[in-house]
mmCIF file of C-alpha atoms and ligand atoms in Angstrom:
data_model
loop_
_atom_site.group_PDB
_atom_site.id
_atom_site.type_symbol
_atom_site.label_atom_id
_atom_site.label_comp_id
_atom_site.label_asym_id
_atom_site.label_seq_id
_atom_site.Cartn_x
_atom_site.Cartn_y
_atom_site.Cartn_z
ATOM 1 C CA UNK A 1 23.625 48.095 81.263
ATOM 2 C CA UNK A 2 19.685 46.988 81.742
ATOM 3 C CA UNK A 3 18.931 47.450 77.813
ATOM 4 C CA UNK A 4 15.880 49.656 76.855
ATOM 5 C CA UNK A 5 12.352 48.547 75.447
ATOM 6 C CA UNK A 6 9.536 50.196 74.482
ATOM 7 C CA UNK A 7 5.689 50.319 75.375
ATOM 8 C CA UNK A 8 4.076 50.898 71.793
ATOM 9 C CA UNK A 9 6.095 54.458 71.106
ATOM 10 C CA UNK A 10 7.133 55.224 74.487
ATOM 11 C CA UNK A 11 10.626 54.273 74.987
ATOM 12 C CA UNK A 12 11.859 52.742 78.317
ATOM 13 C CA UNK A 13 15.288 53.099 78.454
ATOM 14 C CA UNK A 14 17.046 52.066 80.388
ATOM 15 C CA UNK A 15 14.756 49.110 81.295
ATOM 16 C CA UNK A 16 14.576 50.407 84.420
ATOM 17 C CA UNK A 17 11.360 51.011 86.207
ATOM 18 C CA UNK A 18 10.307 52.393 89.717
ATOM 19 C CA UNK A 19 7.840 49.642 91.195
ATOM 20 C CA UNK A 20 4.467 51.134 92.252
ATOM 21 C CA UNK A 21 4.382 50.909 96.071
ATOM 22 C CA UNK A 22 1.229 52.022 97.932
ATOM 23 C CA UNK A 23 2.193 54.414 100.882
ATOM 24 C CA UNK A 24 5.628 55.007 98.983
ATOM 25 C CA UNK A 25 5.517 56.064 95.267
ATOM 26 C CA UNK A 26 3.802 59.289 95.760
ATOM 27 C CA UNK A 27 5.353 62.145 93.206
ATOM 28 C CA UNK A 28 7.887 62.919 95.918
ATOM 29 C CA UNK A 29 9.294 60.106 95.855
ATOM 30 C CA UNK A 30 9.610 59.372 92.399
ATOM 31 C CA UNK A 31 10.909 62.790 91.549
ATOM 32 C CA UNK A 32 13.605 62.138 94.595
ATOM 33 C CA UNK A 33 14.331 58.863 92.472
ATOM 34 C CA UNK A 34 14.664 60.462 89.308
ATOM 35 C CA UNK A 35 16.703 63.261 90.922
ATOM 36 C CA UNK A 36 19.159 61.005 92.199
ATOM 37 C CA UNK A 37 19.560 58.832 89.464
ATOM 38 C CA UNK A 38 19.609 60.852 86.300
ATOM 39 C CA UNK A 39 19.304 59.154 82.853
ATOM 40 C CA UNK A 40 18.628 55.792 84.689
ATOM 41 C CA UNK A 41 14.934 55.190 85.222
ATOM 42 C CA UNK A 42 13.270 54.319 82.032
ATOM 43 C CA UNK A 43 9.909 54.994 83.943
ATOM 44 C CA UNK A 44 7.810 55.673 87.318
ATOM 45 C CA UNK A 45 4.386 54.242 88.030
ATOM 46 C CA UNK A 46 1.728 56.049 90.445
ATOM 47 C CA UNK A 47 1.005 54.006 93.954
ATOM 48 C CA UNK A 48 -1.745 51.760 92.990
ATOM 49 C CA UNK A 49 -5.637 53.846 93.596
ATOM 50 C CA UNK A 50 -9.128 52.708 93.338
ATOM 51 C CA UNK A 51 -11.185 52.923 90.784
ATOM 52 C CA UNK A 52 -13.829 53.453 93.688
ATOM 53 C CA UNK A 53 -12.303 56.095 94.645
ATOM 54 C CA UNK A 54 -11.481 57.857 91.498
ATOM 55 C CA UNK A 55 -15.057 57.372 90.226
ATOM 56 C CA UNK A 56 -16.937 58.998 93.423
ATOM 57 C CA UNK A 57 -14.395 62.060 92.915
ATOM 58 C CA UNK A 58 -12.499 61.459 96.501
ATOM 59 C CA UNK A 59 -9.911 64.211 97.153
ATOM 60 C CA UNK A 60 -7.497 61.692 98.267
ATOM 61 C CA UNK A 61 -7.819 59.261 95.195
ATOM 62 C CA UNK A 62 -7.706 62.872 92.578
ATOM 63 C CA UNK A 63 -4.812 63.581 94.064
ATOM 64 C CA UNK A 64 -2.498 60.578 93.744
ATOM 65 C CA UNK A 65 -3.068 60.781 90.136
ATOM 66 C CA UNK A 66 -1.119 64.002 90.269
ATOM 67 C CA UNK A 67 2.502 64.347 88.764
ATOM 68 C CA UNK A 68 5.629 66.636 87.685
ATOM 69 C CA UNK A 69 6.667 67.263 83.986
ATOM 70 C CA UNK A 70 9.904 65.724 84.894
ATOM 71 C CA UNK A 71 8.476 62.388 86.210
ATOM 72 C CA UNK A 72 7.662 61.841 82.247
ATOM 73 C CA UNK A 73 7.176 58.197 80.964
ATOM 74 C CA UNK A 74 4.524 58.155 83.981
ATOM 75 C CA UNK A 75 2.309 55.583 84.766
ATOM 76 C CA UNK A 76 -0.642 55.195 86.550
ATOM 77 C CA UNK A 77 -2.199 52.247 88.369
ATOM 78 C CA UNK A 78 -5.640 51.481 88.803
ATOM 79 C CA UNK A 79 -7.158 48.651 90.806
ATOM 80 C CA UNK A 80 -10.445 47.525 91.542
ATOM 81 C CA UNK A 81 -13.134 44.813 90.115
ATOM 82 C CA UNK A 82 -16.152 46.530 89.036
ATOM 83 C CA UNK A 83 -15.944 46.901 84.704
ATOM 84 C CA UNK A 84 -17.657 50.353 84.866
ATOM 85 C CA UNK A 85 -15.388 51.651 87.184
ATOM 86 C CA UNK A 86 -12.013 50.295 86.134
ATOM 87 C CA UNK A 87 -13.030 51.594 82.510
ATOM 88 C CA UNK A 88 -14.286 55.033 83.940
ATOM 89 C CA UNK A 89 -10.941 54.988 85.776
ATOM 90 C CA UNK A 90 -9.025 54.675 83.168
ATOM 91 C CA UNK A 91 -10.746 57.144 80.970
ATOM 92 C CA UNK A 92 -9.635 59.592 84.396
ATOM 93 C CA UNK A 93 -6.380 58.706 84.237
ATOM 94 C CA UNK A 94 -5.805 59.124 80.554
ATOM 95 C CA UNK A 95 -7.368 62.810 81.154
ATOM 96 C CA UNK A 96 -5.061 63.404 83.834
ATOM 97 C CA UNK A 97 -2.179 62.914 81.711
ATOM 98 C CA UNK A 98 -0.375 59.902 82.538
ATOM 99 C CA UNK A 99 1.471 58.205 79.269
ATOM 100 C CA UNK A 100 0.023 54.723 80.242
ATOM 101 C CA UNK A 101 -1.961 53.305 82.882
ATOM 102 C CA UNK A 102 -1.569 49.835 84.187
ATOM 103 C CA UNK A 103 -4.267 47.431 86.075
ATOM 104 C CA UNK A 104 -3.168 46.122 89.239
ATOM 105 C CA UNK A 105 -3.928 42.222 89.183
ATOM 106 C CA UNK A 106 -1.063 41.679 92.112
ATOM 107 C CA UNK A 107 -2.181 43.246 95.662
ATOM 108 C CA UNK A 108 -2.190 40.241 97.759
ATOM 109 C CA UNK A 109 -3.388 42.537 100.544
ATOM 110 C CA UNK A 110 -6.775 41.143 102.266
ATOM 111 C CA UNK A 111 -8.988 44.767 101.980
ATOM 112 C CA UNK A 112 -8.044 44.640 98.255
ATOM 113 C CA UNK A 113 -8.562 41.004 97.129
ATOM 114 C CA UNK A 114 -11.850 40.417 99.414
ATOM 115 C CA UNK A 115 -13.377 43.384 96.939
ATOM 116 C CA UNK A 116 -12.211 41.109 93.605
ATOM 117 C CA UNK A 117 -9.461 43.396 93.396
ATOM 118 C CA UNK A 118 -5.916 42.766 93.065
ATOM 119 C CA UNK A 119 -4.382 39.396 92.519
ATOM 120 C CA UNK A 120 -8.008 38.156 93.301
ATOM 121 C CA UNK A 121 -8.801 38.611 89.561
ATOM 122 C CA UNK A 122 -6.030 36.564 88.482
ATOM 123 C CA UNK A 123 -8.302 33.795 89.740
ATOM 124 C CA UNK A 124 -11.072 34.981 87.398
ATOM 125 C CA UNK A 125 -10.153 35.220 84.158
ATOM 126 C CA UNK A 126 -12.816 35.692 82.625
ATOM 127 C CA UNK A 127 -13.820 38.549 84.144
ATOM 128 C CA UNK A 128 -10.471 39.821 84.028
ATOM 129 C CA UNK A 129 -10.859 39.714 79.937
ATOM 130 C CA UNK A 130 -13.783 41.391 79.916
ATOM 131 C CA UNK A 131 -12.542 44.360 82.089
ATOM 132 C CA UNK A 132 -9.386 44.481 79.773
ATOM 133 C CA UNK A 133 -11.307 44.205 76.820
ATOM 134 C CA UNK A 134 -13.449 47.541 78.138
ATOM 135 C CA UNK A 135 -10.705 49.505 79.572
ATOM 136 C CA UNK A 136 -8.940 49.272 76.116
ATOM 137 C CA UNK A 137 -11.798 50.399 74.382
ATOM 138 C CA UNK A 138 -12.369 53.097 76.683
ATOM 139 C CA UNK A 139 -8.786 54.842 75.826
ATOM 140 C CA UNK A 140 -6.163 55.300 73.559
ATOM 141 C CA UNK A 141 -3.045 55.430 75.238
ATOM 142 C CA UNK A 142 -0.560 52.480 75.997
ATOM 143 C CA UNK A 143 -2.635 49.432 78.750
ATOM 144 C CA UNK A 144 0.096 47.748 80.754
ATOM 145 C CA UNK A 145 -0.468 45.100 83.701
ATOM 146 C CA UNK A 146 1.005 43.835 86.651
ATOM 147 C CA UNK A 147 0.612 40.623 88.069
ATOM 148 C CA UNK A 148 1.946 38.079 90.569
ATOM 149 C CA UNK A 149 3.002 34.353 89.187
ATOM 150 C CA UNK A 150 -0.362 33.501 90.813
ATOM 151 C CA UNK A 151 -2.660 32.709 93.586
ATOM 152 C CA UNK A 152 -0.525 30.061 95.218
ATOM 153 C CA UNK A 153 1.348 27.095 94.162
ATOM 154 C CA UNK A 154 -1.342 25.308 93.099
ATOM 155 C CA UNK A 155 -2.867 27.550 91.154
ATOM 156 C CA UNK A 156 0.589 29.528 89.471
ATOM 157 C CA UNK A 157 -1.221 30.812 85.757
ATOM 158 C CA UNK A 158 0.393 34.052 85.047
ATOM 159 C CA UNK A 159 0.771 32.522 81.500
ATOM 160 C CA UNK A 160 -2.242 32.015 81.131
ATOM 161 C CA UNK A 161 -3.171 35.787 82.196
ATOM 162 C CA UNK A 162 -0.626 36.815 79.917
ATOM 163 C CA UNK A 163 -2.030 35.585 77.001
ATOM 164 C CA UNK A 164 -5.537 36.918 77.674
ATOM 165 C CA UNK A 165 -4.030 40.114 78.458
ATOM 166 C CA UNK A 166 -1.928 40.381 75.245
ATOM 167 C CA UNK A 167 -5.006 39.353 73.422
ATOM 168 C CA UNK A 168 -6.693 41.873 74.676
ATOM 169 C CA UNK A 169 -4.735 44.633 73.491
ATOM 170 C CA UNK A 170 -2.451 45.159 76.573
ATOM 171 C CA UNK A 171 1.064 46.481 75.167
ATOM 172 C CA UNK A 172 3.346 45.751 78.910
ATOM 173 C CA UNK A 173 3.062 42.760 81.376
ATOM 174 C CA UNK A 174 4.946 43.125 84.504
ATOM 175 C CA UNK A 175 5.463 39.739 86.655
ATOM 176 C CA UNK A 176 6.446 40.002 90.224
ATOM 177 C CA UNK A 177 7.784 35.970 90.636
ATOM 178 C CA UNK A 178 5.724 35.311 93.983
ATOM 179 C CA UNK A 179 2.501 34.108 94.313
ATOM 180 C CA UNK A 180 -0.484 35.613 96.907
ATOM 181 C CA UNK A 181 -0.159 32.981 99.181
ATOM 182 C CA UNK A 182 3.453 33.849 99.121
ATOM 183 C CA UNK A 183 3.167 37.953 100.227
ATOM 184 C CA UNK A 184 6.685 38.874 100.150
ATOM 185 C CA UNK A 185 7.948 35.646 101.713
ATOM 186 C CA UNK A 186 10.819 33.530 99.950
ATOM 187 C CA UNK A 187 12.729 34.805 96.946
ATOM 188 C CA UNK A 188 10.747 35.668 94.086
ATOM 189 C CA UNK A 189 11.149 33.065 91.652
ATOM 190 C CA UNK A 190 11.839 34.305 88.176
ATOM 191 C CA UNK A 191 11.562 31.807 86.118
ATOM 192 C CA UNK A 192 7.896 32.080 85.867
ATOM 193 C CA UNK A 193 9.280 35.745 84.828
ATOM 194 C CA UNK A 194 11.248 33.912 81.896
ATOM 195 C CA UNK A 195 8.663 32.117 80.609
ATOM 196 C CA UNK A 196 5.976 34.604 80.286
ATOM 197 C CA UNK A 197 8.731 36.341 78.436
ATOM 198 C CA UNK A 198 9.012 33.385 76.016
ATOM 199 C CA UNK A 199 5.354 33.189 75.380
ATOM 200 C CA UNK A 200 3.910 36.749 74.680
ATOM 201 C CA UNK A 201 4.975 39.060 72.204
ATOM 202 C CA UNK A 202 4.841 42.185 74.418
ATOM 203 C CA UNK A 203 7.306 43.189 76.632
ATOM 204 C CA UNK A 204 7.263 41.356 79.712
ATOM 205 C CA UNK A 205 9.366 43.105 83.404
ATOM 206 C CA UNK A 206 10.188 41.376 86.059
ATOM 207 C CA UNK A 207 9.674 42.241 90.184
ATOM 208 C CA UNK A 208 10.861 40.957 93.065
ATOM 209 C CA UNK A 209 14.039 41.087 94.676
ATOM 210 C CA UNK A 210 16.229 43.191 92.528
ATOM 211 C CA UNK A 211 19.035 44.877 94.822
ATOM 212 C CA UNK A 212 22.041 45.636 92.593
ATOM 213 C CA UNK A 213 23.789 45.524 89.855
ATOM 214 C CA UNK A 214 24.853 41.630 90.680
ATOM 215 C CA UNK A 215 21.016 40.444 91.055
ATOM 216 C CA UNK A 216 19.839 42.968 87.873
ATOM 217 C CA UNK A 217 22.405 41.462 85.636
ATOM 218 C CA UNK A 218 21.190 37.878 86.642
ATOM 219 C CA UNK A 219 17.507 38.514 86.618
ATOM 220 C CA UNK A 220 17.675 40.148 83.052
ATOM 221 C CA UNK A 221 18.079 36.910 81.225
ATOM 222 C CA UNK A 222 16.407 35.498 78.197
ATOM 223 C CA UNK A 223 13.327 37.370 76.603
ATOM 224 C CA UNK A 224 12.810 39.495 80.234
ATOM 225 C CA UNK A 225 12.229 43.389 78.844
ATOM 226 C CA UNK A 226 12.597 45.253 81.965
ATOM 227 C CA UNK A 227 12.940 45.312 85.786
ATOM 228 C CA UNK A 228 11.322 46.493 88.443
ATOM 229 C CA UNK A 229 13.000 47.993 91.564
ATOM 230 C CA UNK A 230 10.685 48.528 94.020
ATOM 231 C CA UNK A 231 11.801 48.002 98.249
ATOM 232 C CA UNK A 232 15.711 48.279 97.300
ATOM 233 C CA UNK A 233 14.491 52.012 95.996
ATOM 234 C CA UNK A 234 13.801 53.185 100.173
ATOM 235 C CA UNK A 235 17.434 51.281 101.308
ATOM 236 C CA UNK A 236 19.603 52.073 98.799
ATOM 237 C CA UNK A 237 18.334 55.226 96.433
ATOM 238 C CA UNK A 238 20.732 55.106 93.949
ATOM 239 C CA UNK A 239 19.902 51.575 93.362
ATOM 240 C CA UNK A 240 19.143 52.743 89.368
ATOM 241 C CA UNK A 241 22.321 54.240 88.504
ATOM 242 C CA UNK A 242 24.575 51.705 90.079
ATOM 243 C CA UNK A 243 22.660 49.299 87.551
ATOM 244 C CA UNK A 244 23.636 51.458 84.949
ATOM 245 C CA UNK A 245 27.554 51.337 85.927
ATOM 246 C CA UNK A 246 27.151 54.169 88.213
ATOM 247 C CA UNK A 247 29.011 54.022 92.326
ATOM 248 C CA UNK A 248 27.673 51.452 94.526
ATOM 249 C CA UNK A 249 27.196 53.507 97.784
ATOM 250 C CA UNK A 250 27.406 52.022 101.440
ATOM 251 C CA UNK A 251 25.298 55.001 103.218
ATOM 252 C CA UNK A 252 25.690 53.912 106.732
ATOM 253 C CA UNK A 253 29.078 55.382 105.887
ATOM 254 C CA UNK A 254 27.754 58.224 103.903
ATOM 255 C CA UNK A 255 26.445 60.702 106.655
ATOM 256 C CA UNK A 256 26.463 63.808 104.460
ATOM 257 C CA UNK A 257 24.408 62.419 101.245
ATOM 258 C CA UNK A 258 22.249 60.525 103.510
ATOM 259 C CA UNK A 259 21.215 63.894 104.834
ATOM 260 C CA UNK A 260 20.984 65.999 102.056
ATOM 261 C CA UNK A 261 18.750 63.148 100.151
ATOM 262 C CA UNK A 262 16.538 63.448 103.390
ATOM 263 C CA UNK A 263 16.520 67.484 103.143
ATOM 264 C CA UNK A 264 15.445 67.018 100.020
ATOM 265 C CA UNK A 265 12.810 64.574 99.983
ATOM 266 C CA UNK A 266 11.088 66.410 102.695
ATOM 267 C CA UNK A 267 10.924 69.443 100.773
ATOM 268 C CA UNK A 268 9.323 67.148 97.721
ATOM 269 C CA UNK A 269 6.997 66.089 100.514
ATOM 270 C CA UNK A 270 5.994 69.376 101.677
ATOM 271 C CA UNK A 271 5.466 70.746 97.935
ATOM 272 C CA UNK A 272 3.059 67.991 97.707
ATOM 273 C CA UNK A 273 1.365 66.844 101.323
ATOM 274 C CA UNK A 274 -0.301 68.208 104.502
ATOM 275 C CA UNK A 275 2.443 68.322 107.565
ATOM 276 C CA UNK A 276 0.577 65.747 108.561
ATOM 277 C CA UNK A 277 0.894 63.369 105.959
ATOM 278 C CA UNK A 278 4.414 64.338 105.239
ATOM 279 C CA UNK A 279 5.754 63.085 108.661
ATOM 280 C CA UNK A 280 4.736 59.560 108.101
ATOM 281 C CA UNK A 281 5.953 59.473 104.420
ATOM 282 C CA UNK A 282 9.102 61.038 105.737
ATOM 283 C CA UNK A 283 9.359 57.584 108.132
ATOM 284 C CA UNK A 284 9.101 55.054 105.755
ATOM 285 C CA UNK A 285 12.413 56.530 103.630
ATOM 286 C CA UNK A 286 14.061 57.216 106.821
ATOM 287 C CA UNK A 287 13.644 53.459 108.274
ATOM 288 C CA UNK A 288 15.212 51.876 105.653
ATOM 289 C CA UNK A 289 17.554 54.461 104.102
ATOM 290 C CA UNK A 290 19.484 55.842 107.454
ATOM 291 C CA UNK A 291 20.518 52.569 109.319
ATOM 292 C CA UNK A 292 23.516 52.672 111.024
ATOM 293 C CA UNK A 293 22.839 56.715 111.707
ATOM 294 C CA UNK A 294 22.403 57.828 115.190
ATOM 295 C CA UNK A 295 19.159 60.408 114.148
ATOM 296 C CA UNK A 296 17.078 57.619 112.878
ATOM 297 C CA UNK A 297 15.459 56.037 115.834
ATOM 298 C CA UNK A 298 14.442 59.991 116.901
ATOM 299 C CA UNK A 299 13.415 61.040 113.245
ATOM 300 C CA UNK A 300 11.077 57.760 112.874
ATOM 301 C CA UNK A 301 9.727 58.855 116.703
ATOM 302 C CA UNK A 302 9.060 62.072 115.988
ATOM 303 C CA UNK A 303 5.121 63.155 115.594
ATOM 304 C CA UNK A 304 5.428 66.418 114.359
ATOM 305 C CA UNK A 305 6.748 67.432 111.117
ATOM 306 C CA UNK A 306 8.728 70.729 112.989
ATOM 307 C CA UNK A 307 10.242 68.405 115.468
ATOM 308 C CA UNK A 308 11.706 66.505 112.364
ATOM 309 C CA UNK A 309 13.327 69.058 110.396
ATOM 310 C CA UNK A 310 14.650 70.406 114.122
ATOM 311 C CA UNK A 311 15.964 66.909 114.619
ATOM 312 C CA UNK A 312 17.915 67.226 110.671
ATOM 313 C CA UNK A 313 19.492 70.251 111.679
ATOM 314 C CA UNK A 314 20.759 69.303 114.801
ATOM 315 C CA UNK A 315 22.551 66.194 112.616
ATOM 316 C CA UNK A 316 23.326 68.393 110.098
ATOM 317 C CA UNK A 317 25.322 71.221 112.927
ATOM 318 C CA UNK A 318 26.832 67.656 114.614
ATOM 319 C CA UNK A 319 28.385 66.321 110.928
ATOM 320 C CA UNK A 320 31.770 66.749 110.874
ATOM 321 C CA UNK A 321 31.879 68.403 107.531
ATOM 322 C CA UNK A 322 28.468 70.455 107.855
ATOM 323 C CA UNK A 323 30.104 73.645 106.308
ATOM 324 C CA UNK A 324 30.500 71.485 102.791
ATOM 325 C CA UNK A 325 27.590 69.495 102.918
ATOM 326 C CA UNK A 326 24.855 72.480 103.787
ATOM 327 C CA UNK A 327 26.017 74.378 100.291
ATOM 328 C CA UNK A 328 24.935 70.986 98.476
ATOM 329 C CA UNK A 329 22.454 71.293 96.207
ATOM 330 C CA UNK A 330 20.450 68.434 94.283
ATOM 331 C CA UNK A 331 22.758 69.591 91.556
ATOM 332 C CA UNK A 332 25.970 68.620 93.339
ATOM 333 C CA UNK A 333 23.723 65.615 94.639
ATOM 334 C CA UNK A 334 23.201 64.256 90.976
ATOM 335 C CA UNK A 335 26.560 64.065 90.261
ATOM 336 C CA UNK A 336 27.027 62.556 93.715
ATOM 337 C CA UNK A 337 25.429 59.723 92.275
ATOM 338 C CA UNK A 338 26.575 59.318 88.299
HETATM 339 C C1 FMN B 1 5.026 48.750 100.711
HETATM 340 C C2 FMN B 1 4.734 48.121 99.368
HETATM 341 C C3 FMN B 1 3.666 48.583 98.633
HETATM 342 C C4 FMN B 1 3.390 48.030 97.379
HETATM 343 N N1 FMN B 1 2.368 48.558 96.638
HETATM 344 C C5 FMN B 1 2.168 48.103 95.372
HETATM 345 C C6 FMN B 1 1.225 48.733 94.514
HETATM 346 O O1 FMN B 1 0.551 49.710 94.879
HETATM 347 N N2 FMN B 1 1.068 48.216 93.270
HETATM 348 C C7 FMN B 1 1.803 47.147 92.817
HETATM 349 O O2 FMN B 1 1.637 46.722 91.663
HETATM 350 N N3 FMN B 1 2.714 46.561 93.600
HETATM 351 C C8 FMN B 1 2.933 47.013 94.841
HETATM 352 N N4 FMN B 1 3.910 46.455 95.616
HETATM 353 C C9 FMN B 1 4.740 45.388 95.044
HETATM 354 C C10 FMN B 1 6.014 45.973 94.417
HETATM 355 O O3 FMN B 1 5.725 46.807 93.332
HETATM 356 C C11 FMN B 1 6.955 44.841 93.945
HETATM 357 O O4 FMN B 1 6.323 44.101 92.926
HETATM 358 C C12 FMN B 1 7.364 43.919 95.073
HETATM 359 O O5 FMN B 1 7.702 44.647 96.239
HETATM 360 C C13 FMN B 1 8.564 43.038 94.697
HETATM 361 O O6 FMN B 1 9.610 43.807 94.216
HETATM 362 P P1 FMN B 1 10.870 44.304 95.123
HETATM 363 O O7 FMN B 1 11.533 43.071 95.661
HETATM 364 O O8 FMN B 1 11.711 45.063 94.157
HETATM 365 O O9 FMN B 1 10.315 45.135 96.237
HETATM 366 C C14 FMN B 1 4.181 46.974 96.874
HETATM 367 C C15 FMN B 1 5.247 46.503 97.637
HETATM 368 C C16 FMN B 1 5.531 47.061 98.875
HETATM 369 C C17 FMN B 1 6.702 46.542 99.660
#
């Protein structure tokens, strides 16, 4: 088992948390995660949105902020660079109803770091204080971060970010053990994770590369509070409760609760996006979740949302067992997956 921590009163347990992942971590999704893994995700963190976006009212930014009762701990992520806006932000966010909110200081992405966003402000700490210094001011609920080890291997100071952030009143610090210069190339080394650990009093996760039960259980060593799942979520689903001692599920050979996790996750989708939208959210689960299964290539070429669901109902008529698997419910899909 992961172990459980808390964020000031809120308690994370298991240790368990859903990595934010722009494009990905909508509400769907992470009700579809908590769904399928019941009891064994200690928390769920928005996709990361801009503080420019929040603060000139955009539809699109209001919206992400947006969440289910169930999803509960919630966080959500802000990034950006301007003070005013980051603290605004926040003051949004806490009004919206999230139980923390968490400042993104680990986009590598070249849009986001050209602004002074991101992982760019890793490489300007002193700024960096002074937003966290104003953000915590600004509210009252729990300030987390999330951060890579650093720019690139010349310049790896997520200790020193740590400590400014923990002086600053942040109460989480979440490490993903790559630097910038790295993207999402090598293995993410978590040692840097590990000593963070050692040198702040707050709770410190680690990201980056957890899989399974084997590479939880040798990532959670030492002071390290939590982990955070984030890619392993889209191929493998259940990835949460097989940490917690739950089945370990090969779905290329699992045709039936492959499909009914993609009946329901578009339904999630629909409840919460534009057909429009929904079709290319749809994709990115269906890429990584469904290979080995003869409907993926046509449900990741499909354009239109009808020509989808046609396409899971044909699979659905072909599987072998259809008359079991159509009278599954996400009831009989929990258990599934205890
Ligand atoms: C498609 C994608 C989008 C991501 N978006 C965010 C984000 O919005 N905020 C964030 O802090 N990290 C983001 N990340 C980084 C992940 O949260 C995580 O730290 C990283 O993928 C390493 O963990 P993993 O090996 O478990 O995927 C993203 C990663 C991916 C692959």
């Amino acid at each position: 088992m992961p172990g459980s921590f808390h964020i000031r009163n809120i308690p994370i347990n298991p240790g368990l948390v859903l990595s934010p992942m722009s494009g990905v971590t909508c509400s769907a999704f992470r009700r579809l995660i908590k769904e399928l893994n019941p009891g064994a995700v200690g928390l769920v963190i928005s996709e990361f949105i801009s503080v420019e976006g929040l603060t000139r009212q955009s539809d699109r930014s209001m919206a992400m902020m947006r969440f289910h009762p169930d999803e509960r701990p919630y966080g959500i992520q802000i990034f950006g660079y301007d003070i005013e806006r980051m603290r605004d932000a926040a003051i949004m966010a806490q009004d919206a109803g999230a139980d923390l909110i968490d400042i993104n200081c680990g986009c590598p992405a070249p849009k986001v770091v050209k602004k002074g966003g991101g992982c760019e402000l890793m490489r300007q700490p002193e700024h960096l204080a002074q937003m966290f210094r104003e953000v915590r001011k600004a509210v009252s609920i729990p300030l987390t971060m999330k951060m890579r080890s650093g720019w690139d291997e010349a310049s790896r100071n997520a200790l020193e970010i740590a400590k400014i952030a923990e002086s600053e009143g942040l109460e989480g610090i979440a490490v993903h053990g790559r630097t910038r210069a790295q993207l999402y190339r090598g293995e993410a080394d978590w040692s840097v994770v590990e000593a963070v650990a050692e040198s702040v009093k707050v709770p410190v996760s680690g990201s980056g590369d957890v899989v399974d039960a084997a590479s939880a259980q040798a990532r959670k060593q030492g002071k390290v509070a939590g982990l955070f799942i984030g890619r392993a979520a889209l191929w493998n689903p259940f990835v949460f409760s097989e940490i917690c001692g739950g089945k370990r599920y090969d779905l290329r050979h699992e045709r039936d609760l492959v499909l009914t996790v993609l009946e329901r996750y578009l339904a999630l989708l629909r409840e919460e996006f534009h057909d429009r939208v929904v079709v290319g959210r749809f994709k990115q689960l269906v890429s990584q979740m469904c290979r080995g299964h003869e409907w993926r290539k046509d449900l990741c070429r499909a354009m239109k949302l009808q020509d989808q669901i046609d396409i899971l109902k044909r699979a659905r008529d072909s599987a072998p067992d259809a008359v079991r698997s159509q009278s599954e419910s996400p009831t009989s899909l929990q258990a599934g997956a205890a």
